[in-house]
XYZ file of C-alpha atoms in Angstrom:
402
model
C -9.212 -3.008 21.244
C -10.416 -6.770 20.387
C -8.363 -9.148 18.444
C -9.430 -7.758 15.126
C -8.467 -8.991 11.333
C -9.423 -9.406 7.800
C -12.311 -11.142 8.072
C -13.760 -9.374 11.458
C -15.646 -7.105 9.366
C -19.014 -9.066 9.075
C -19.505 -11.398 5.640
C -16.640 -12.079 4.014
C -14.709 -15.397 4.109
C -11.079 -16.201 2.615
C -8.656 -19.190 1.826
C -5.452 -19.654 0.204
C -3.025 -22.374 -0.638
C 0.153 -22.966 -2.308
C 0.100 -23.937 -5.663
C 3.636 -24.207 -6.560
C 3.901 -20.124 -8.587
C 6.468 -19.521 -5.907
C 9.215 -21.896 -5.660
C 8.813 -21.441 -1.630
C 6.427 -23.792 0.287
C 3.871 -20.356 1.453
C 0.509 -19.826 -0.477
C 0.713 -17.984 -3.855
C -3.143 -18.134 -4.710
C -6.303 -17.216 -2.019
C -9.975 -15.986 -2.491
C -11.236 -13.442 -0.934
C -15.366 -13.782 -1.130
C -18.173 -11.342 0.839
C -21.705 -13.448 1.458
C -23.512 -11.523 -0.862
C -23.292 -8.729 -3.218
C -21.117 -6.332 -1.897
C -20.642 -2.266 -2.656
C -16.678 -1.984 -3.802
C -14.269 1.322 -4.688
C -10.972 0.411 -6.107
C -7.623 2.557 -7.010
C -4.654 1.452 -9.654
C -1.838 2.016 -10.763
C -1.431 4.927 -13.571
C 1.915 3.527 -15.056
C 1.122 3.263 -19.004
C 2.488 -0.311 -19.035
C -0.343 -2.371 -16.927
C -0.957 -5.931 -16.259
C -3.312 -7.648 -16.987
C -5.312 -8.317 -14.079
C -5.630 -4.405 -13.190
C -7.710 -4.080 -17.447
C -9.216 -6.504 -15.976
C -10.351 -5.268 -12.596
C -10.835 -1.576 -13.946
C -13.327 -2.826 -16.250
C -15.018 -5.320 -13.374
C -15.161 -2.377 -10.855
C -17.243 0.102 -12.896
C -20.475 -1.212 -11.853
C -19.053 -0.564 -7.833
C -20.657 -3.882 -6.847
C -18.484 -7.056 -5.810
C -18.940 -10.429 -4.480
C -14.523 -11.426 -4.503
C -11.345 -11.409 -4.927
C -9.198 -13.611 -6.586
C -5.035 -13.065 -6.111
C -1.750 -14.849 -7.045
C 1.854 -14.172 -6.311
C 5.097 -15.453 -8.371
C 3.688 -14.327 -11.433
C 2.344 -10.516 -11.991
C 0.833 -11.166 -15.574
C 2.229 -8.007 -17.082
C 3.377 -7.391 -20.559
C 2.095 -10.660 -21.444
C -0.129 -9.986 -24.271
C -3.927 -11.183 -25.507
C -3.096 -14.634 -23.532
C -2.455 -12.397 -20.011
C -6.154 -10.892 -20.500
C -7.745 -14.670 -21.002
C -5.658 -15.846 -17.780
C -6.636 -12.713 -15.692
C -10.312 -13.540 -17.153
C -10.569 -17.176 -16.171
C -9.527 -16.806 -13.272
C -12.252 -14.080 -12.960
C -14.753 -17.214 -14.003
C -12.930 -19.800 -11.935
C -13.495 -17.865 -8.367
C -17.162 -16.209 -9.957
C -18.068 -20.830 -10.011
C -17.399 -20.669 -6.676
C -18.968 -17.344 -5.212
C -21.660 -18.224 -6.946
C -21.966 -14.507 -9.119
C -21.152 -13.499 -12.512
C -17.431 -13.159 -13.673
C -17.750 -9.521 -13.423
C -17.981 -9.261 -9.798
C -14.861 -10.871 -9.030
C -11.522 -8.610 -9.037
C -8.437 -10.241 -9.737
C -4.572 -9.418 -8.767
C -1.367 -10.774 -9.807
C 2.267 -10.371 -8.606
C 5.624 -10.800 -9.602
C 8.124 -11.080 -12.274
C 6.797 -9.043 -15.796
C 6.712 -10.842 -18.849
C 5.761 -13.771 -18.175
C 2.742 -16.024 -18.710
C 0.353 -17.425 -15.592
C 0.957 -21.065 -15.158
C -2.821 -21.330 -15.507
C -2.387 -25.012 -14.915
C -1.403 -24.623 -11.126
C -3.402 -21.947 -10.745
C -6.448 -23.295 -11.783
C -5.994 -26.232 -9.287
C -4.732 -23.804 -6.493
C -8.226 -21.702 -6.904
C -10.295 -24.923 -7.251
C -8.367 -26.030 -4.121
C -8.999 -22.586 -1.428
C -12.169 -22.882 -2.310
C -12.393 -25.837 0.245
C -11.060 -24.121 3.010
C -12.868 -20.798 2.561
C -13.416 -19.626 6.610
C -13.558 -16.217 8.545
C -11.153 -17.069 11.588
C -8.014 -14.967 11.874
C -6.244 -17.881 10.679
C -7.145 -17.303 7.043
C -7.408 -14.043 7.533
C -3.410 -14.818 7.985
C -2.850 -16.887 5.028
C -4.802 -14.311 2.828
C -2.187 -12.361 3.873
C 0.718 -14.092 3.455
C -0.259 -15.721 0.059
C -0.003 -12.370 -1.400
C 4.158 -11.667 -0.104
C 6.837 -11.534 -2.408
C 10.103 -10.203 -1.009
C 8.039 -8.814 2.212
C 9.593 -10.004 5.181
C 6.301 -10.020 7.114
C 2.790 -9.536 6.730
C 1.300 -6.246 6.886
C -2.431 -5.969 8.470
C -4.557 -3.110 10.538
C -8.139 -2.740 11.542
C -9.881 -0.552 13.974
C -13.796 0.173 14.941
C -16.606 2.828 14.782
C -19.338 3.706 16.464
C -22.057 5.337 14.319
C -25.168 5.997 15.653
C -26.334 2.791 17.984
C -23.954 0.418 15.832
C -20.614 -0.649 15.635
C -18.942 -1.287 12.189
C -15.329 -3.010 11.919
C -13.142 -1.812 9.176
C -10.231 -3.990 8.154
C -6.984 -4.421 5.802
C -4.121 -6.403 4.672
C -1.318 -4.896 2.006
C 1.852 -6.607 0.487
C 4.944 -4.134 -0.867
C 8.745 -4.392 -0.163
C 10.218 -2.853 -3.442
C 9.479 -1.457 -6.973
C 7.569 0.880 -4.519
C 5.822 4.265 -5.269
C 2.295 4.004 -5.718
C 0.877 6.850 -7.625
C -3.044 5.503 -7.518
C -5.260 7.312 -9.566
C -4.519 10.195 -7.527
C -2.686 13.707 -8.883
C 5.132 0.411 -6.549
C 6.854 -6.353 -5.916
C 3.981 -4.638 -6.383
C 1.995 -2.316 -4.073
C -1.676 -4.281 -3.349
C -4.268 -3.682 -0.507
C -7.721 -5.349 0.131
C -9.842 -3.390 2.498
C -12.946 -4.539 4.428
C -15.894 -3.078 5.800
C -19.257 -4.408 7.170
C -20.777 -1.023 7.127
C -22.870 -0.339 4.402
C -22.598 2.819 1.907
C -22.875 3.206 -2.282
C -19.974 2.268 -4.399
C -19.077 6.237 -5.201
C -19.269 7.423 -1.719
C -16.746 4.258 -0.939
C -14.584 5.541 -3.694
C -14.502 9.108 -3.081
C -12.972 8.260 0.466
C -10.516 5.696 -0.418
C -9.042 7.868 -3.449
C -8.795 11.117 -0.429
C -7.113 8.008 2.096
C -5.122 6.767 -0.595
C -3.384 9.909 -1.532
C -2.185 10.163 2.146
C -0.608 6.612 2.003
C -0.133 4.572 -0.410
C 0.473 7.658 -2.345
C 2.915 9.095 0.471
C 4.947 5.843 0.843
C 8.073 5.197 -1.204
C 11.137 2.770 -1.696
C 12.376 3.411 -4.620
C 9.842 5.610 -6.728
C 9.173 2.758 -8.713
C 5.476 2.596 -9.878
C 4.394 -1.013 -10.447
C 2.260 -2.303 -13.657
C 0.061 -4.221 -11.176
C -0.600 -1.487 -7.942
C -4.439 -1.864 -6.826
C -5.939 -0.918 -3.702
C -10.035 -2.051 -3.137
C -12.134 -1.874 -0.584
C -15.298 -4.071 -0.213
C -18.282 -2.942 2.023
C -20.231 -5.856 2.980
C -23.496 -3.729 5.239
C -23.826 -6.871 7.174
C -23.788 -4.641 10.330
C -26.488 -2.218 9.307
C -25.007 1.167 10.005
C -25.253 3.510 6.846
C -22.544 5.905 6.230
C -25.996 8.593 6.042
C -24.949 11.312 8.019
C -21.904 13.741 7.327
C -20.961 13.166 10.901
C -20.580 8.925 10.430
C -19.344 9.603 7.176
C -16.463 12.057 8.756
C -15.416 9.555 11.612
C -15.462 6.543 9.006
C -12.933 7.914 6.841
C -10.740 9.030 9.595
C -10.507 5.092 10.087
C -10.003 4.375 6.889
C -7.421 6.927 6.714
C -6.186 5.267 9.925
C -5.608 1.779 8.899
C -4.114 2.318 4.935
C -1.507 4.539 6.538
C -0.865 1.904 9.532
C -0.549 -0.663 6.263
C 1.685 2.273 4.635
C 4.140 2.359 7.156
C 4.585 -1.315 7.259
C 5.818 -1.127 3.449
C 8.660 1.501 4.379
C 9.393 -0.574 7.468
C 9.789 -3.570 5.337
C 10.964 -2.125 2.335
C 13.847 -4.085 0.485
C 17.418 -4.570 2.612
C 15.514 -1.870 5.033
C 16.719 -1.367 9.119
C 14.912 2.230 9.234
C 11.782 4.268 8.582
C 12.582 7.581 7.510
C 10.276 9.549 8.036
C 10.099 13.281 6.340
C 7.777 16.158 7.585
C 7.682 19.265 5.512
C 5.472 22.086 6.662
C 4.811 25.860 5.625
C 5.768 25.413 1.987
C 3.949 26.946 -0.476
C 1.145 24.745 -1.190
C 0.086 20.828 -0.060
C 1.355 20.149 -3.547
C 4.914 22.152 -3.081
C 5.366 20.111 0.423
C 4.530 16.402 -1.454
C 6.592 17.359 -3.863
C 9.467 18.551 -1.392
C 8.901 15.460 0.447
C 8.842 13.204 -2.095
C 11.955 14.421 -3.664
C 13.861 13.943 -0.616
C 12.498 10.612 0.168
C 14.160 9.335 -2.882
C 17.071 10.947 -3.006
C 19.640 7.602 -2.795
C 21.886 10.006 -1.209
C 19.577 10.806 1.371
C 18.387 7.467 1.882
C 22.184 5.793 1.861
C 22.830 8.824 4.507
C 20.237 7.403 6.912
C 21.685 4.240 6.784
C 25.001 5.189 7.290
C 23.470 7.212 10.224
C 25.094 9.847 8.488
C 24.088 13.785 9.872
C 24.995 14.692 6.186
C 21.816 17.520 6.258
C 23.370 19.107 2.158
C 21.973 16.088 0.885
C 18.836 16.651 2.257
C 18.405 20.551 1.456
C 19.694 20.545 -2.125
C 17.363 17.257 -2.905
C 14.122 19.707 -1.705
C 15.900 22.665 -4.015
C 15.752 20.013 -7.205
C 11.809 19.441 -6.337
C 10.743 21.905 -9.149
C 8.410 23.514 -6.763
C 8.794 27.031 -4.639
C 12.031 26.131 -2.492
C 14.441 29.329 -0.940
C 17.139 27.944 1.669
C 17.518 31.388 3.022
C 13.765 30.843 5.223
C 14.040 27.612 5.924
C 14.737 24.946 9.185
C 15.914 21.879 8.661
C 16.025 19.555 11.968
C 17.098 15.596 12.245
C 16.319 13.509 14.886
C 14.951 17.287 16.666
C 18.949 18.635 16.537
C 18.488 21.923 13.507
C 21.481 21.652 12.163
C 20.252 24.286 9.525
C 18.426 27.256 9.568
C 17.900 30.489 6.951
C 20.629 29.222 4.918
C 23.202 28.835 7.379
C 24.599 25.749 9.400
C 23.534 25.230 12.561
C 26.442 24.117 15.321
C 25.462 20.550 16.752
C 27.113 17.193 17.702
C 27.441 14.955 14.615
C 28.783 12.528 16.950
C 25.131 12.676 19.111
C 23.252 13.265 15.674
C 24.772 10.263 14.312
C 23.853 8.707 17.156
C 20.187 9.676 17.659
C 20.034 8.182 13.455
C 20.549 5.194 14.644
C 16.756 4.363 16.064
C 14.684 2.005 13.817
C 12.705 5.260 12.933
C 14.299 8.639 11.997
C 12.547 11.632 11.252
C 13.023 14.556 9.114
C 11.517 17.501 9.587
C 11.640 20.625 6.870
C 10.029 23.905 8.232
C 9.434 26.205 4.863
C 8.587 29.441 6.160
C 6.782 30.220 3.382
C 3.107 29.041 3.630
C 0.323 26.612 4.590
C 1.341 23.486 2.899
C 2.231 20.659 4.545
C 3.327 16.700 4.126
C 4.742 13.351 5.570
C 6.156 11.231 3.568
C 7.138 8.034 4.598
C 10.582 5.490 3.108
C 12.844 3.818 4.279
C 17.456 3.348 4.199
C 18.900 2.058 1.416
C 21.787 -0.847 1.930
C 23.559 -3.196 -0.004
C 21.089 -5.687 0.638
C 18.248 -3.529 -1.409
C 20.837 -4.445 -4.557
C 21.795 -8.114 -3.479
C 17.427 -8.495 -3.746
C 16.942 -6.721 -6.882
C 20.142 -8.182 -8.190
C 19.424 -11.812 -7.588
C 15.661 -11.527 -8.378
C 15.099 -12.725 -11.523
C 18.101 -15.568 -11.061
């Protein structure tokens, strides 16, 4: 596999600089520009409290066309009233002057602390400075990925190539998210932001359909603390430069699978980098009454503080898992289910199964833990990614504002 990154799809450039919005000397203002108008789709938070850039982004994406994205970290521009809207629009105007397009062809994003007006003098200076460094190399892609981080410890990237007919297209993405993660993106959570690029050619309605489908089995199934953010956003830009069109069902299926792979990789990385996390916890729910029921059960288990702390302590306390499934608000019968921890059955048909607590506890010390719940009551299935809950999570969030 070639060495791929966010700017590997043809037709994109990016840049990022430190403008002083974040106290750390790391990039905090970034641009992603498409050399020509791209087909675009986006999904946003369903929180009733919505940040200004989301309001502007929802409006600007209606045309299904974008020339670029402008992002800042360190300030969410949420709960900032009319001035917040003006500031988000100003970000678009500045970025549009760089891309030589209309402000409505720019999508703005912000992430960071809620309830503070953007330091516009710093932000404007940062956008203008970033324009001088636009490029298409891995270095520029990495700087963009770094600029969107807040409490994240590592950058998160994913990419792949797909052959459509005689042409090969590239699909890549970056995201951020570590805490305040429980995205609910248009489909029936620090903030979850994801930016995806491809050089395939596709109409905006198809992109939106495929992005929603992928988000539903990736970003919408990862949770750190189930706190849906005011700023959650996922955007997909298609430059069309490769000349490969998603005209056949077969090509659409291949593209959809690749998009889901990239989104799921990014979602997994969010769980792995959860605030204070020491391990990823994968919850698989099988043979539930329906997919919706399976999703509810998996999410209830993933969000249980008792389950998450047990996973942190390597404690095979299966009762916490079964009881969480029971309050998920969907059909669930413990007398028919089988619960497995790290490959060891611990509960079957309403009855505990004898097992070695020390052996299972040792198995739970791994960096990836799997909880498998077979409901044996239908055909529904779902997977949810989360992380353990440690003392560090409390420290990070207790000190975040001050």
